[in-house]
Amino acid sequence: MNSEDDETGGYVHRPGTGPGHKSTRDEPEPAGFGTKGWGLVAVLVLCTLVIPGVIYLDPSVFASVGVPYNIALLILPLLPAGVLGLTAVWSMTGATNGTSDED
């Protein structure tokens, strides 16, 4: 009986052993979200909850500063879309360049 058989003679898989096992000790540990990831999450919450909430609760928010109502309904959805796009590009540049937030 070898190490891959249990008491009944059946096969038992033991992770980290066997002929096809590769050592993962040289791989870096995952760093998590980091600052850029949490920034992206914050902007996503802003764009999906806060701005639509403002449009729903008070769509005339820009009318109080002199912007016509129809223009305000065009601008309010475009602002979070632009911010979300710029934040996504900012967060991905750090991920693709191999830089970390601790540098």
mmCIF file with all atom_site columns, C-alpha atoms in Angstrom:
data_model
loop_
_atom_site.group_PDB
_atom_site.id
_atom_site.type_symbol
_atom_site.label_atom_id
_atom_site.label_alt_id
_atom_site.label_comp_id
_atom_site.label_asym_id
_atom_site.label_entity_id
_atom_site.label_seq_id
_atom_site.pdbx_PDB_ins_code
_atom_site.Cartn_x
_atom_site.Cartn_y
_atom_site.Cartn_z
_atom_site.occupancy
_atom_site.B_iso_or_equiv
_atom_site.pdbx_formal_charge
_atom_site.auth_seq_id
_atom_site.auth_comp_id
_atom_site.auth_asym_id
_atom_site.auth_atom_id
_atom_site.pdbx_PDB_model_num
ATOM 1   C CA . MET A 1 1   ? 0.000   0.000  0.000   1.00 0.00 ? 1   MET A CA 1
ATOM 2   C CA . ASN A 1 2   ? 1.442   3.445  -0.928  1.00 0.00 ? 2   ASN A CA 1
ATOM 3   C CA . SER A 1 3   ? 0.720   6.943  0.375   1.00 0.00 ? 3   SER A CA 1
ATOM 4   C CA . GLU A 1 4   ? -2.052  7.539  -2.178  1.00 0.00 ? 4   GLU A CA 1
ATOM 5   C CA . ASP A 1 5   ? -4.204  4.661  -0.908  1.00 0.00 ? 5   ASP A CA 1
ATOM 6   C CA . ASP A 1 6   ? -6.293  4.735  2.246   1.00 0.00 ? 6   ASP A CA 1
ATOM 7   C CA . GLU A 1 7   ? -7.008  1.775  4.520   1.00 0.00 ? 7   GLU A CA 1
ATOM 8   C CA . THR A 1 8   ? -9.591  0.292  2.139   1.00 0.00 ? 8   THR A CA 1
ATOM 9   C CA . GLY A 1 9   ? -7.328  0.419  -0.888  1.00 0.00 ? 9   GLY A CA 1
ATOM 10  C CA . GLY A 1 10  ? -9.071  3.409  -2.564  1.00 0.00 ? 10  GLY A CA 1
ATOM 11  C CA . TYR A 1 11  ? -7.424  6.514  -3.938  1.00 0.00 ? 11  TYR A CA 1
ATOM 12  C CA . VAL A 1 12  ? -7.114  9.543  -1.661  1.00 0.00 ? 12  VAL A CA 1
ATOM 13  C CA . HIS A 1 13  ? -6.131  12.877 -3.153  1.00 0.00 ? 13  HIS A CA 1
ATOM 14  C CA . ARG A 1 14  ? -3.787  14.903 -0.986  1.00 0.00 ? 14  ARG A CA 1
ATOM 15  C CA . PRO A 1 15  ? -3.360  18.468 -2.278  1.00 0.00 ? 15  PRO A CA 1
ATOM 16  C CA . GLY A 1 16  ? 0.244   19.530 -2.637  1.00 0.00 ? 16  GLY A CA 1
ATOM 17  C CA . THR A 1 17  ? 1.566   16.044 -3.318  1.00 0.00 ? 17  THR A CA 1
ATOM 18  C CA . GLY A 1 18  ? 1.918   13.865 -6.364  1.00 0.00 ? 18  GLY A CA 1
ATOM 19  C CA . PRO A 1 19  ? 3.755   13.894 -9.667  1.00 0.00 ? 19  PRO A CA 1
ATOM 20  C CA . GLY A 1 20  ? 2.055   16.997 -11.142 1.00 0.00 ? 20  GLY A CA 1
ATOM 21  C CA . HIS A 1 21  ? 2.494   19.193 -8.074  1.00 0.00 ? 21  HIS A CA 1
ATOM 22  C CA . LYS A 1 22  ? 3.981   22.654 -8.610  1.00 0.00 ? 22  LYS A CA 1
ATOM 23  C CA . SER A 1 23  ? 5.296   24.670 -5.715  1.00 0.00 ? 23  SER A CA 1
ATOM 24  C CA . THR A 1 24  ? 3.502   28.003 -5.290  1.00 0.00 ? 24  THR A CA 1
ATOM 25  C CA . ARG A 1 25  ? 5.942   29.410 -2.777  1.00 0.00 ? 25  ARG A CA 1
ATOM 26  C CA . ASP A 1 26  ? 7.483   31.814 -5.283  1.00 0.00 ? 26  ASP A CA 1
ATOM 27  C CA . GLU A 1 27  ? 4.120   33.408 -6.152  1.00 0.00 ? 27  GLU A CA 1
ATOM 28  C CA . PRO A 1 28  ? 3.333   36.712 -4.424  1.00 0.00 ? 28  PRO A CA 1
ATOM 29  C CA . GLU A 1 29  ? 0.441   36.924 -2.006  1.00 0.00 ? 29  GLU A CA 1
ATOM 30  C CA . PRO A 1 30  ? -2.640  38.760 -3.293  1.00 0.00 ? 30  PRO A CA 1
ATOM 31  C CA . ALA A 1 31  ? -2.588  42.366 -2.141  1.00 0.00 ? 31  ALA A CA 1
ATOM 32  C CA . GLY A 1 32  ? -6.353  42.909 -2.060  1.00 0.00 ? 32  GLY A CA 1
ATOM 33  C CA . PHE A 1 33  ? -8.200  45.933 -3.370  1.00 0.00 ? 33  PHE A CA 1
ATOM 34  C CA . GLY A 1 34  ? -5.750  48.616 -2.368  1.00 0.00 ? 34  GLY A CA 1
ATOM 35  C CA . THR A 1 35  ? -6.483  52.309 -2.557  1.00 0.00 ? 35  THR A CA 1
ATOM 36  C CA . LYS A 1 36  ? -7.439  52.286 -6.223  1.00 0.00 ? 36  LYS A CA 1
ATOM 37  C CA . GLY A 1 37  ? -9.876  49.423 -5.772  1.00 0.00 ? 37  GLY A CA 1
ATOM 38  C CA . TRP A 1 38  ? -11.652 51.094 -2.871  1.00 0.00 ? 38  TRP A CA 1
ATOM 39  C CA . GLY A 1 39  ? -11.711 54.376 -4.796  1.00 0.00 ? 39  GLY A CA 1
ATOM 40  C CA . LEU A 1 40  ? -13.441 52.590 -7.649  1.00 0.00 ? 40  LEU A CA 1
ATOM 41  C CA . VAL A 1 41  ? -15.961 51.053 -5.237  1.00 0.00 ? 41  VAL A CA 1
ATOM 42  C CA . ALA A 1 42  ? -16.689 54.484 -3.716  1.00 0.00 ? 42  ALA A CA 1
ATOM 43  C CA . VAL A 1 43  ? -17.248 56.058 -7.140  1.00 0.00 ? 43  VAL A CA 1
ATOM 44  C CA . LEU A 1 44  ? -19.437 53.115 -8.173  1.00 0.00 ? 44  LEU A CA 1
ATOM 45  C CA . VAL A 1 45  ? -21.629 53.585 -5.081  1.00 0.00 ? 45  VAL A CA 1
ATOM 46  C CA . LEU A 1 46  ? -21.789 57.307 -5.777  1.00 0.00 ? 46  LEU A CA 1
ATOM 47  C CA . CYS A 1 47  ? -22.771 56.736 -9.396  1.00 0.00 ? 47  CYS A CA 1
ATOM 48  C CA . THR A 1 48  ? -25.315 53.985 -8.785  1.00 0.00 ? 48  THR A CA 1
ATOM 49  C CA . LEU A 1 49  ? -26.938 55.138 -5.535  1.00 0.00 ? 49  LEU A CA 1
ATOM 50  C CA . VAL A 1 50  ? -26.258 58.780 -4.693  1.00 0.00 ? 50  VAL A CA 1
ATOM 51  C CA . ILE A 1 51  ? -26.661 60.536 -8.057  1.00 0.00 ? 51  ILE A CA 1
ATOM 52  C CA . PRO A 1 52  ? -29.768 58.534 -9.085  1.00 0.00 ? 52  PRO A CA 1
ATOM 53  C CA . GLY A 1 53  ? -31.166 59.254 -5.605  1.00 0.00 ? 53  GLY A CA 1
ATOM 54  C CA . VAL A 1 54  ? -30.641 62.968 -6.157  1.00 0.00 ? 54  VAL A CA 1
ATOM 55  C CA . ILE A 1 55  ? -32.353 62.754 -9.545  1.00 0.00 ? 55  ILE A CA 1
ATOM 56  C CA . TYR A 1 56  ? -35.267 60.832 -8.017  1.00 0.00 ? 56  TYR A CA 1
ATOM 57  C CA . LEU A 1 57  ? -35.709 62.991 -4.903  1.00 0.00 ? 57  LEU A CA 1
ATOM 58  C CA . ASP A 1 58  ? -34.995 66.449 -6.341  1.00 0.00 ? 58  ASP A CA 1
ATOM 59  C CA . PRO A 1 59  ? -34.666 66.575 -10.133 1.00 0.00 ? 59  PRO A CA 1
ATOM 60  C CA . SER A 1 60  ? -34.721 70.369 -10.057 1.00 0.00 ? 60  SER A CA 1
ATOM 61  C CA . VAL A 1 61  ? -31.444 70.590 -8.119  1.00 0.00 ? 61  VAL A CA 1
ATOM 62  C CA . PHE A 1 62  ? -29.681 72.386 -10.985 1.00 0.00 ? 62  PHE A CA 1
ATOM 63  C CA . ALA A 1 63  ? -32.657 74.655 -11.630 1.00 0.00 ? 63  ALA A CA 1
ATOM 64  C CA . SER A 1 64  ? -31.886 76.381 -8.336  1.00 0.00 ? 64  SER A CA 1
ATOM 65  C CA . VAL A 1 65  ? -28.564 77.592 -9.792  1.00 0.00 ? 65  VAL A CA 1
ATOM 66  C CA . GLY A 1 66  ? -30.037 78.693 -13.118 1.00 0.00 ? 66  GLY A CA 1
ATOM 67  C CA . VAL A 1 67  ? -29.605 75.588 -15.292 1.00 0.00 ? 67  VAL A CA 1
ATOM 68  C CA . PRO A 1 68  ? -32.766 74.789 -17.285 1.00 0.00 ? 68  PRO A CA 1
ATOM 69  C CA . TYR A 1 69  ? -34.626 71.632 -16.269 1.00 0.00 ? 69  TYR A CA 1
ATOM 70  C CA . ASN A 1 70  ? -34.111 69.796 -19.597 1.00 0.00 ? 70  ASN A CA 1
ATOM 71  C CA . ILE A 1 71  ? -30.373 70.487 -19.582 1.00 0.00 ? 71  ILE A CA 1
ATOM 72  C CA . ALA A 1 72  ? -30.142 69.346 -15.959 1.00 0.00 ? 72  ALA A CA 1
ATOM 73  C CA . LEU A 1 73  ? -31.739 66.004 -16.864 1.00 0.00 ? 73  LEU A CA 1
ATOM 74  C CA . LEU A 1 74  ? -29.011 65.551 -19.492 1.00 0.00 ? 74  LEU A CA 1
ATOM 75  C CA . ILE A 1 75  ? -26.122 66.668 -17.276 1.00 0.00 ? 75  ILE A CA 1
ATOM 76  C CA . LEU A 1 76  ? -26.974 64.709 -14.112 1.00 0.00 ? 76  LEU A CA 1
ATOM 77  C CA . PRO A 1 77  ? -26.575 61.251 -15.722 1.00 0.00 ? 77  PRO A CA 1
ATOM 78  C CA . LEU A 1 78  ? -23.493 62.300 -17.714 1.00 0.00 ? 78  LEU A CA 1
ATOM 79  C CA . LEU A 1 79  ? -21.509 63.451 -14.678 1.00 0.00 ? 79  LEU A CA 1
ATOM 80  C CA . PRO A 1 80  ? -21.405 60.077 -12.901 1.00 0.00 ? 80  PRO A CA 1
ATOM 81  C CA . ALA A 1 81  ? -20.756 58.289 -16.190 1.00 0.00 ? 81  ALA A CA 1
ATOM 82  C CA . GLY A 1 82  ? -17.712 60.464 -16.854 1.00 0.00 ? 82  GLY A CA 1
ATOM 83  C CA . VAL A 1 83  ? -16.453 60.164 -13.278 1.00 0.00 ? 83  VAL A CA 1
ATOM 84  C CA . LEU A 1 84  ? -16.900 56.388 -13.320 1.00 0.00 ? 84  LEU A CA 1
ATOM 85  C CA . GLY A 1 85  ? -15.062 56.088 -16.643 1.00 0.00 ? 85  GLY A CA 1
ATOM 86  C CA . LEU A 1 86  ? -12.142 58.234 -15.494 1.00 0.00 ? 86  LEU A CA 1
ATOM 87  C CA . THR A 1 87  ? -11.906 56.338 -12.196 1.00 0.00 ? 87  THR A CA 1
ATOM 88  C CA . ALA A 1 88  ? -11.906 52.987 -13.984 1.00 0.00 ? 88  ALA A CA 1
ATOM 89  C CA . VAL A 1 89  ? -9.063  54.118 -16.242 1.00 0.00 ? 89  VAL A CA 1
ATOM 90  C CA . TRP A 1 90  ? -7.142  55.479 -13.228 1.00 0.00 ? 90  TRP A CA 1
ATOM 91  C CA . SER A 1 91  ? -7.528  52.243 -11.277 1.00 0.00 ? 91  SER A CA 1
ATOM 92  C CA . MET A 1 92  ? -6.562  50.032 -14.230 1.00 0.00 ? 92  MET A CA 1
ATOM 93  C CA . THR A 1 93  ? -3.408  51.989 -15.071 1.00 0.00 ? 93  THR A CA 1
ATOM 94  C CA . GLY A 1 94  ? -1.963  51.010 -11.712 1.00 0.00 ? 94  GLY A CA 1
ATOM 95  C CA . ALA A 1 95  ? -2.992  47.377 -12.205 1.00 0.00 ? 95  ALA A CA 1
ATOM 96  C CA . THR A 1 96  ? -1.484  47.081 -15.686 1.00 0.00 ? 96  THR A CA 1
ATOM 97  C CA . ASN A 1 97  ? 1.746   48.919 -14.909 1.00 0.00 ? 97  ASN A CA 1
ATOM 98  C CA . GLY A 1 98  ? 2.513   46.574 -12.050 1.00 0.00 ? 98  GLY A CA 1
ATOM 99  C CA . THR A 1 99  ? 2.713   49.383 -9.529  1.00 0.00 ? 99  THR A CA 1
ATOM 100 C CA . SER A 1 100 ? 1.280   49.131 -6.063  1.00 0.00 ? 100 SER A CA 1
ATOM 101 C CA . ASP A 1 101 ? -0.276  51.717 -3.786  1.00 0.00 ? 101 ASP A CA 1
ATOM 102 C CA . GLU A 1 102 ? 2.534   51.375 -1.258  1.00 0.00 ? 102 GLU A CA 1
ATOM 103 C CA . ASP A 1 103 ? 5.182   52.827 -3.636  1.00 0.00 ? 103 ASP A CA 1
#
